[in-house]
Amino acid sequence: MLNQSAALDLTFQALADPARRAMVERLSKSPASVSELARPLAMSLPAVMQHLAVLESSGLVVSQKIGRVRTCRIEPKAISLAEQWINARRGEWERRLDRLGDYLEELKAKGDEDGSGG
Amino acid sequence: MLNQSAALDLTFQALADPARRAMVERLSKSPASVSELARPLAMSLPAVMQHLAVLESSGLVVSQKIGRVRTCRIEPKAISLAEQWINARRGEWERRLDRLGDYLEELKAKGDEDGSGG
């Protein structure tokens, strides 16, 4: 079992490639065989298999071979971890901007008071 | 100007490293100087500068040197792009699961009907 930081390394690394993102986009719609994944990509089947291996080792995708067909599907847990990490950052800077906004409002209110008093 | 796919490559690549994620986590709380960024990280200042360069070229972080101090801050646009990409995928597979759920409900309702009829 990977720790959370190592899992995020692998997930973000896996998503840092347009072909792998295209494969995740495809699999988000429905499970697909390796040849279905390869069809819209301008690359050889071995290249697709290599990208698939990266996606599987990150945990983003799982595949199962039944007979001669390997079917791939998305595994939502890994991408959720990445999503949570990004959401947490956004939460932090939004709270910071809110605090800054409150401070500017206070300054403005104080300025209005001073203005009406003088 | 980078196209969206190239921007996502750089953003996910930048986030695929624990030291760079730690820097983004720190900067999500407030802007910081390079030495403040370096303090909690067990690495040399040149190594921190190198990670900062990766973060800046991805657009996740901007920095400005005033006098002798370089101050870094988060730039929310790049991370929003990554967030949107992930959210879009989640939207797709959630809709798929909803459709699957509807189908199972239909099957169940049909089964109940058949059961009560027989």
PDB file of C-alpha atoms in Angstrom:
ATOM      1  CA  MET A   1       0.000   0.000   0.000  1.00  0.00           C
ATOM      2  CA  LEU A   2       1.400   3.346  -1.067  1.00  0.00           C
ATOM      3  CA  ASN A   3       1.377   6.230   1.354  1.00  0.00           C
ATOM      4  CA  GLN A   4      -0.746   9.194   0.325  1.00  0.00           C
ATOM      5  CA  SER A   5       2.151  11.365  -0.884  1.00  0.00           C
ATOM      6  CA  ALA A   6       3.608   8.596  -3.066  1.00  0.00           C
ATOM      7  CA  ALA A   7       0.118   7.896  -4.429  1.00  0.00           C
ATOM      8  CA  LEU A   8      -0.283  11.580  -5.366  1.00  0.00           C
ATOM      9  CA  ASP A   9       3.162  11.540  -7.063  1.00  0.00           C
ATOM     10  CA  LEU A  10       2.080   8.633  -9.264  1.00  0.00           C
ATOM     11  CA  THR A  11      -1.389  10.018  -9.972  1.00  0.00           C
ATOM     12  CA  PHE A  12      -0.222  13.491 -11.011  1.00  0.00           C
ATOM     13  CA  GLN A  13       2.650  11.926 -12.984  1.00  0.00           C
ATOM     14  CA  ALA A  14       0.188   9.660 -14.801  1.00  0.00           C
ATOM     15  CA  LEU A  15      -2.044  12.638 -15.642  1.00  0.00           C
ATOM     16  CA  ALA A  16       0.885  14.701 -16.984  1.00  0.00           C
ATOM     17  CA  ASP A  17       0.621  13.175 -20.456  1.00  0.00           C
ATOM     18  CA  PRO A  18      -1.985  13.949 -23.137  1.00  0.00           C
ATOM     19  CA  ALA A  19      -2.319  10.328 -24.346  1.00  0.00           C
ATOM     20  CA  ARG A  20      -2.881   9.052 -20.814  1.00  0.00           C
ATOM     21  CA  ARG A  21      -5.415  11.826 -20.154  1.00  0.00           C
ATOM     22  CA  ALA A  22      -7.189  10.859 -23.389  1.00  0.00           C
ATOM     23  CA  MET A  23      -7.348   7.262 -22.130  1.00  0.00           C
ATOM     24  CA  VAL A  24      -8.778   8.398 -18.771  1.00  0.00           C
ATOM     25  CA  GLU A  25     -11.294  10.607 -20.632  1.00  0.00           C
ATOM     26  CA  ARG A  26     -12.386   7.616 -22.720  1.00  0.00           C
ATOM     27  CA  LEU A  27     -12.668   5.305 -19.706  1.00  0.00           C
ATOM     28  CA  SER A  28     -14.655   7.886 -17.728  1.00  0.00           C
ATOM     29  CA  LYS A  29     -17.433   7.349 -20.276  1.00  0.00           C
ATOM     30  CA  SER A  30     -17.387   3.524 -20.119  1.00  0.00           C
ATOM     31  CA  PRO A  31     -15.003   0.565 -19.772  1.00  0.00           C
ATOM     32  CA  ALA A  32     -13.106  -0.265 -22.973  1.00  0.00           C
ATOM     33  CA  SER A  33     -10.777  -2.855 -24.440  1.00  0.00           C
ATOM     34  CA  VAL A  34      -7.139  -1.956 -25.121  1.00  0.00           C
ATOM     35  CA  SER A  35      -7.808  -1.811 -28.865  1.00  0.00           C
ATOM     36  CA  GLU A  36     -10.765   0.521 -28.329  1.00  0.00           C
ATOM     37  CA  LEU A  37      -8.454   2.728 -26.233  1.00  0.00           C
ATOM     38  CA  ALA A  38      -5.791   2.657 -28.941  1.00  0.00           C
ATOM     39  CA  ARG A  39      -8.127   3.447 -31.867  1.00  0.00           C
ATOM     40  CA  PRO A  40      -8.358   7.273 -31.520  1.00  0.00           C
ATOM     41  CA  LEU A  41      -4.679   7.601 -30.502  1.00  0.00           C
ATOM     42  CA  ALA A  42      -2.056   7.941 -33.220  1.00  0.00           C
ATOM     43  CA  MET A  43       0.306   5.414 -31.644  1.00  0.00           C
ATOM     44  CA  SER A  44       1.280   1.761 -31.751  1.00  0.00           C
ATOM     45  CA  LEU A  45      -0.382  -0.828 -29.521  1.00  0.00           C
ATOM     46  CA  PRO A  46       2.869  -1.375 -27.527  1.00  0.00           C
ATOM     47  CA  ALA A  47       2.989   2.391 -26.824  1.00  0.00           C
ATOM     48  CA  VAL A  48      -0.627   2.273 -25.642  1.00  0.00           C
ATOM     49  CA  MET A  49       0.189  -0.741 -23.422  1.00  0.00           C
ATOM     50  CA  GLN A  50       3.059   1.225 -21.890  1.00  0.00           C
ATOM     51  CA  HIS A  51       0.793   4.194 -21.078  1.00  0.00           C
ATOM     52  CA  LEU A  52      -1.767   1.741 -19.694  1.00  0.00           C
ATOM     53  CA  ALA A  53       0.926   0.296 -17.405  1.00  0.00           C
ATOM     54  CA  VAL A  54       1.626   3.798 -16.033  1.00  0.00           C
ATOM     55  CA  LEU A  55      -2.108   4.363 -15.468  1.00  0.00           C
ATOM     56  CA  GLU A  56      -2.451   0.984 -13.737  1.00  0.00           C
ATOM     57  CA  SER A  57       0.568   1.480 -11.463  1.00  0.00           C
ATOM     58  CA  SER A  58      -0.892   4.832 -10.370  1.00  0.00           C
ATOM     59  CA  GLY A  59      -4.161   3.076  -9.531  1.00  0.00           C
ATOM     60  CA  LEU A  60      -6.167   5.319 -11.907  1.00  0.00           C
ATOM     61  CA  VAL A  61      -7.131   2.402 -14.129  1.00  0.00           C
ATOM     62  CA  VAL A  62      -7.646  -1.311 -13.548  1.00  0.00           C
ATOM     63  CA  SER A  63      -7.797  -3.941 -16.264  1.00  0.00           C
ATOM     64  CA  GLN A  64      -8.881  -7.533 -16.457  1.00  0.00           C
ATOM     65  CA  LYS A  65      -8.174 -10.050 -19.196  1.00  0.00           C
ATOM     66  CA  ILE A  66     -11.029 -12.358 -20.064  1.00  0.00           C
ATOM     67  CA  GLY A  67     -10.231 -14.774 -22.863  1.00  0.00           C
ATOM     68  CA  ARG A  68      -8.287 -12.745 -25.416  1.00  0.00           C
ATOM     69  CA  VAL A  69      -9.698  -9.331 -24.493  1.00  0.00           C
ATOM     70  CA  ARG A  70      -8.268  -7.057 -21.809  1.00  0.00           C
ATOM     71  CA  THR A  71     -10.982  -4.689 -20.548  1.00  0.00           C
ATOM     72  CA  CYS A  72      -9.944  -1.481 -18.784  1.00  0.00           C
ATOM     73  CA  ARG A  73     -11.991   0.623 -16.424  1.00  0.00           C
ATOM     74  CA  ILE A  74     -11.468   3.728 -14.325  1.00  0.00           C
ATOM     75  CA  GLU A  75     -10.859   3.328 -10.588  1.00  0.00           C
ATOM     76  CA  PRO A  76     -12.257   6.521  -9.023  1.00  0.00           C
ATOM     77  CA  LYS A  77     -10.278   6.307  -5.755  1.00  0.00           C
ATOM     78  CA  ALA A  78      -6.904   7.527  -7.103  1.00  0.00           C
ATOM     79  CA  ILE A  79      -8.356  10.505  -8.930  1.00  0.00           C
ATOM     80  CA  SER A  80     -10.440  11.390  -5.847  1.00  0.00           C
ATOM     81  CA  LEU A  81      -7.233  11.701  -3.836  1.00  0.00           C
ATOM     82  CA  ALA A  82      -5.859  14.193  -6.386  1.00  0.00           C
ATOM     83  CA  GLU A  83      -9.178  16.035  -6.428  1.00  0.00           C
ATOM     84  CA  GLN A  84      -9.200  16.287  -2.624  1.00  0.00           C
ATOM     85  CA  TRP A  85      -5.658  17.644  -2.577  1.00  0.00           C
ATOM     86  CA  ILE A  86      -6.518  20.378  -5.108  1.00  0.00           C
ATOM     87  CA  ASN A  87      -9.807  21.216  -3.337  1.00  0.00           C
ATOM     88  CA  ALA A  88      -7.985  21.603  -0.019  1.00  0.00           C
ATOM     89  CA  ARG A  89      -5.583  24.142  -1.579  1.00  0.00           C
ATOM     90  CA  ARG A  90      -8.426  26.079  -3.143  1.00  0.00           C
ATOM     91  CA  GLY A  91     -10.237  26.086   0.205  1.00  0.00           C
ATOM     92  CA  GLU A  92      -7.179  27.655   1.813  1.00  0.00           C
ATOM     93  CA  TRP A  93      -6.684  30.475  -0.640  1.00  0.00           C
ATOM     94  CA  GLU A  94     -10.396  31.222  -0.842  1.00  0.00           C
ATOM     95  CA  ARG A  95     -10.506  31.590   2.966  1.00  0.00           C
ATOM     96  CA  ARG A  96      -7.483  33.868   2.683  1.00  0.00           C
ATOM     97  CA  LEU A  97      -9.196  36.014   0.018  1.00  0.00           C
ATOM     98  CA  ASP A  98     -12.356  36.135   2.191  1.00  0.00           C
ATOM     99  CA  ARG A  99     -10.295  37.421   5.117  1.00  0.00           C
ATOM    100  CA  LEU A 100      -8.672  40.010   2.863  1.00  0.00           C
ATOM    101  CA  GLY A 101     -12.135  41.017   1.593  1.00  0.00           C
ATOM    102  CA  ASP A 102     -13.413  41.403   5.186  1.00  0.00           C
ATOM    103  CA  TYR A 103     -10.407  43.546   6.025  1.00  0.00           C
ATOM    104  CA  LEU A 104     -10.967  45.801   2.985  1.00  0.00           C
ATOM    105  CA  GLU A 105     -14.686  46.112   3.899  1.00  0.00           C
ATOM    106  CA  GLU A 106     -13.687  47.126   7.440  1.00  0.00           C
ATOM    107  CA  LEU A 107     -11.259  49.709   6.101  1.00  0.00           C
ATOM    108  CA  LYS A 108     -13.958  51.064   3.777  1.00  0.00           C
ATOM    109  CA  ALA A 109     -16.553  51.227   6.594  1.00  0.00           C
ATOM    110  CA  LYS A 110     -14.034  53.003   8.779  1.00  0.00           C
ATOM    111  CA  GLY A 111     -13.264  55.427   5.930  1.00  0.00           C
ATOM    112  CA  ASP A 112     -17.001  56.141   5.418  1.00  0.00           C
ATOM    113  CA  GLU A 113     -17.427  56.802   9.161  1.00  0.00           C
ATOM    114  CA  ASP A 114     -14.431  59.124   9.218  1.00  0.00           C
ATOM    115  CA  GLY A 115     -15.765  60.850   6.103  1.00  0.00           C
ATOM    116  CA  SER A 116     -19.274  61.419   7.473  1.00  0.00           C
ATOM    117  CA  GLY A 117     -17.847  62.568  10.826  1.00  0.00           C
ATOM    118  CA  GLY A 118     -15.475  65.138   9.304  1.00  0.00           C
TER     119      GLY A 118
ATOM    120  CA  MET B   1       0.406  31.234 -24.544  1.00  0.00           C
ATOM    121  CA  LEU B   2       0.270  27.489 -23.939  1.00  0.00           C
ATOM    122  CA  ASN B   3      -2.624  25.493 -25.279  1.00  0.00           C
ATOM    123  CA  GLN B   4      -4.799  23.823 -22.661  1.00  0.00           C
ATOM    124  CA  SER B   5      -3.334  20.340 -23.069  1.00  0.00           C
ATOM    125  CA  ALA B   6       0.268  21.567 -22.756  1.00  0.00           C
ATOM    126  CA  ALA B   7      -0.742  23.631 -19.722  1.00  0.00           C
ATOM    127  CA  LEU B   8      -2.258  20.532 -18.087  1.00  0.00           C
ATOM    128  CA  ASP B   9       0.923  18.543 -18.836  1.00  0.00           C
ATOM    129  CA  LEU B  10       3.024  21.150 -17.015  1.00  0.00           C
ATOM    130  CA  THR B  11       0.589  21.566 -14.112  1.00  0.00           C
ATOM    131  CA  PHE B  12       0.227  17.842 -13.382  1.00  0.00           C
ATOM    132  CA  GLN B  13       3.986  17.388 -13.853  1.00  0.00           C
ATOM    133  CA  ALA B  14       4.660  20.206 -11.375  1.00  0.00           C
ATOM    134  CA  LEU B  15       2.295  18.628  -8.832  1.00  0.00           C
ATOM    135  CA  ALA B  16       3.912  15.168  -9.174  1.00  0.00           C
ATOM    136  CA  ASP B  17       6.606  15.964  -6.598  1.00  0.00           C
ATOM    137  CA  PRO B  18       6.190  16.092  -2.794  1.00  0.00           C
ATOM    138  CA  ALA B  19       8.517  19.110  -2.315  1.00  0.00           C
ATOM    139  CA  ARG B  20       6.655  21.129  -4.960  1.00  0.00           C
ATOM    140  CA  ARG B  21       3.292  20.139  -3.442  1.00  0.00           C
ATOM    141  CA  ALA B  22       4.613  21.255  -0.028  1.00  0.00           C
ATOM    142  CA  MET B  23       5.533  24.618  -1.590  1.00  0.00           C
ATOM    143  CA  VAL B  24       2.059  24.979  -3.140  1.00  0.00           C
ATOM    144  CA  GLU B  25       0.490  24.015   0.221  1.00  0.00           C
ATOM    145  CA  ARG B  26       2.556  26.695   1.979  1.00  0.00           C
ATOM    146  CA  LEU B  27       1.728  29.348  -0.633  1.00  0.00           C
ATOM    147  CA  SER B  28      -1.994  28.512  -0.515  1.00  0.00           C
ATOM    148  CA  LYS B  29      -1.935  29.884   3.046  1.00  0.00           C
ATOM    149  CA  SER B  30      -0.104  33.125   2.190  1.00  0.00           C
ATOM    150  CA  PRO B  31       2.650  34.521  -0.051  1.00  0.00           C
ATOM    151  CA  ALA B  32       6.177  33.698   1.157  1.00  0.00           C
ATOM    152  CA  SER B  33       9.800  34.467   0.422  1.00  0.00           C
ATOM    153  CA  VAL B  34      12.041  31.769  -1.068  1.00  0.00           C
ATOM    154  CA  SER B  35      13.813  31.295   2.275  1.00  0.00           C
ATOM    155  CA  GLU B  36      10.468  30.866   4.050  1.00  0.00           C
ATOM    156  CA  LEU B  37       9.558  28.250   1.444  1.00  0.00           C
ATOM    157  CA  ALA B  38      12.892  26.497   1.932  1.00  0.00           C
ATOM    158  CA  ARG B  39      12.804  26.433   5.767  1.00  0.00           C
ATOM    159  CA  PRO B  40      10.547  23.364   6.318  1.00  0.00           C
ATOM    160  CA  LEU B  41      12.087  21.463   3.383  1.00  0.00           C
ATOM    161  CA  ALA B  42      15.204  19.362   3.979  1.00  0.00           C
ATOM    162  CA  MET B  43      16.985  20.649   0.854  1.00  0.00           C
ATOM    163  CA  SER B  44      19.466  23.241  -0.331  1.00  0.00           C
ATOM    164  CA  LEU B  45      18.370  26.681  -1.509  1.00  0.00           C
ATOM    165  CA  PRO B  46      19.459  25.890  -5.119  1.00  0.00           C
ATOM    166  CA  ALA B  47      17.258  22.773  -5.062  1.00  0.00           C
ATOM    167  CA  VAL B  48      14.331  24.879  -3.812  1.00  0.00           C
ATOM    168  CA  MET B  49      15.004  27.444  -6.570  1.00  0.00           C
ATOM    169  CA  GLN B  50      14.895  24.640  -9.128  1.00  0.00           C
ATOM    170  CA  HIS B  51      11.530  23.395  -7.858  1.00  0.00           C
ATOM    171  CA  LEU B  52      10.304  26.987  -7.849  1.00  0.00           C
ATOM    172  CA  ALA B  53      11.331  27.309 -11.504  1.00  0.00           C
ATOM    173  CA  VAL B  54       9.202  24.246 -12.353  1.00  0.00           C
ATOM    174  CA  LEU B  55       6.248  25.716 -10.446  1.00  0.00           C
ATOM    175  CA  GLU B  56       6.669  29.049 -12.203  1.00  0.00           C
ATOM    176  CA  SER B  57       6.942  27.563 -15.687  1.00  0.00           C
ATOM    177  CA  SER B  58       3.707  25.648 -15.049  1.00  0.00           C
ATOM    178  CA  GLY B  59       2.030  28.908 -14.053  1.00  0.00           C
ATOM    179  CA  LEU B  60       1.087  27.562 -10.597  1.00  0.00           C
ATOM    180  CA  VAL B  61       3.280  30.110  -8.824  1.00  0.00           C
ATOM    181  CA  VAL B  62       4.445  33.615  -9.648  1.00  0.00           C
ATOM    182  CA  SER B  63       7.279  35.407  -7.926  1.00  0.00           C
ATOM    183  CA  GLN B  64       8.480  38.977  -7.769  1.00  0.00           C
ATOM    184  CA  LYS B  65      11.818  40.247  -6.523  1.00  0.00           C
ATOM    185  CA  ILE B  66      11.679  43.475  -4.537  1.00  0.00           C
ATOM    186  CA  GLY B  67      15.064  44.610  -3.283  1.00  0.00           C
ATOM    187  CA  ARG B  68      16.821  41.452  -2.110  1.00  0.00           C
ATOM    188  CA  VAL B  69      13.705  39.419  -1.352  1.00  0.00           C
ATOM    189  CA  ARG B  70      11.860  37.271  -3.887  1.00  0.00           C
ATOM    190  CA  THR B  71       8.236  36.844  -2.822  1.00  0.00           C
ATOM    191  CA  CYS B  72       6.235  33.938  -4.221  1.00  0.00           C
ATOM    192  CA  ARG B  73       2.481  33.586  -4.449  1.00  0.00           C
ATOM    193  CA  ILE B  74       0.012  31.098  -5.821  1.00  0.00           C
ATOM    194  CA  GLU B  75      -1.643  31.802  -9.164  1.00  0.00           C
ATOM    195  CA  PRO B  76      -5.054  30.078  -8.957  1.00  0.00           C
ATOM    196  CA  LYS B  77      -5.683  29.887 -12.730  1.00  0.00           C
ATOM    197  CA  ALA B  78      -3.348  26.942 -13.469  1.00  0.00           C
ATOM    198  CA  ILE B  79      -4.644  24.793 -10.646  1.00  0.00           C
ATOM    199  CA  SER B  80      -8.237  25.630 -11.631  1.00  0.00           C
ATOM    200  CA  LEU B  81      -7.589  24.148 -15.059  1.00  0.00           C
ATOM    201  CA  ALA B  82      -6.427  20.889 -13.448  1.00  0.00           C
ATOM    202  CA  GLU B  83      -9.395  20.964 -11.090  1.00  0.00           C
ATOM    203  CA  GLN B  84     -11.825  21.448 -13.995  1.00  0.00           C
ATOM    204  CA  TRP B  85     -10.291  18.561 -15.899  1.00  0.00           C
ATOM    205  CA  ILE B  86     -10.675  16.205 -12.921  1.00  0.00           C
ATOM    206  CA  ASN B  87     -14.220  17.448 -12.172  1.00  0.00           C
ATOM    207  CA  ALA B  88     -15.255  16.828 -15.784  1.00  0.00           C
ATOM    208  CA  ARG B  89     -14.076  13.190 -15.550  1.00  0.00           C
ATOM    209  CA  ARG B  90     -15.881  12.668 -12.267  1.00  0.00           C
ATOM    210  CA  GLY B  91     -19.037  14.184 -13.771  1.00  0.00           C
ATOM    211  CA  GLU B  92     -18.847  11.641 -16.587  1.00  0.00           C
ATOM    212  CA  TRP B  93     -18.487   8.531 -14.466  1.00  0.00           C
ATOM    213  CA  GLU B  94     -21.075   9.723 -11.956  1.00  0.00           C
ATOM    214  CA  ARG B  95     -23.586  10.171 -14.792  1.00  0.00           C
ATOM    215  CA  ARG B  96     -22.665   6.686 -15.977  1.00  0.00           C
ATOM    216  CA  LEU B  97     -23.228   5.235 -12.487  1.00  0.00           C
ATOM    217  CA  ASP B  98     -26.567   7.101 -12.281  1.00  0.00           C
ATOM    218  CA  ARG B  99     -27.653   5.542 -15.579  1.00  0.00           C
ATOM    219  CA  LEU B 100     -26.561   2.120 -14.309  1.00  0.00           C
ATOM    220  CA  GLY B 101     -28.500   2.750 -11.079  1.00  0.00           C
ATOM    221  CA  ASP B 102     -31.641   3.714 -13.061  1.00  0.00           C
ATOM    222  CA  TYR B 103     -31.298   0.554 -15.136  1.00  0.00           C
ATOM    223  CA  LEU B 104     -30.987  -1.625 -12.022  1.00  0.00           C
ATOM    224  CA  GLU B 105     -34.042   0.094 -10.477  1.00  0.00           C
ATOM    225  CA  GLU B 106     -35.992  -0.591 -13.670  1.00  0.00           C
ATOM    226  CA  LEU B 107     -34.945  -4.257 -13.617  1.00  0.00           C
ATOM    227  CA  LYS B 108     -35.952  -4.477  -9.954  1.00  0.00           C
ATOM    228  CA  ALA B 109     -39.344  -2.831 -10.609  1.00  0.00           C
ATOM    229  CA  LYS B 110     -39.914  -5.189 -13.526  1.00  0.00           C
ATOM    230  CA  GLY B 111     -38.927  -8.153 -11.329  1.00  0.00           C
ATOM    231  CA  ASP B 112     -41.386  -7.042  -8.613  1.00  0.00           C
ATOM    232  CA  GLU B 113     -44.164  -6.683 -11.200  1.00  0.00           C
ATOM    233  CA  ASP B 114     -43.444 -10.110 -12.652  1.00  0.00           C
ATOM    234  CA  GLY B 115     -43.309 -11.530  -9.141  1.00  0.00           C
ATOM    235  CA  SER B 116     -46.635 -10.049  -8.070  1.00  0.00           C
ATOM    236  CA  GLY B 117     -48.231 -11.038 -11.386  1.00  0.00           C
ATOM    237  CA  GLY B 118     -47.103 -14.698 -11.212  1.00  0.00           C
TER     238      GLY B 118
END
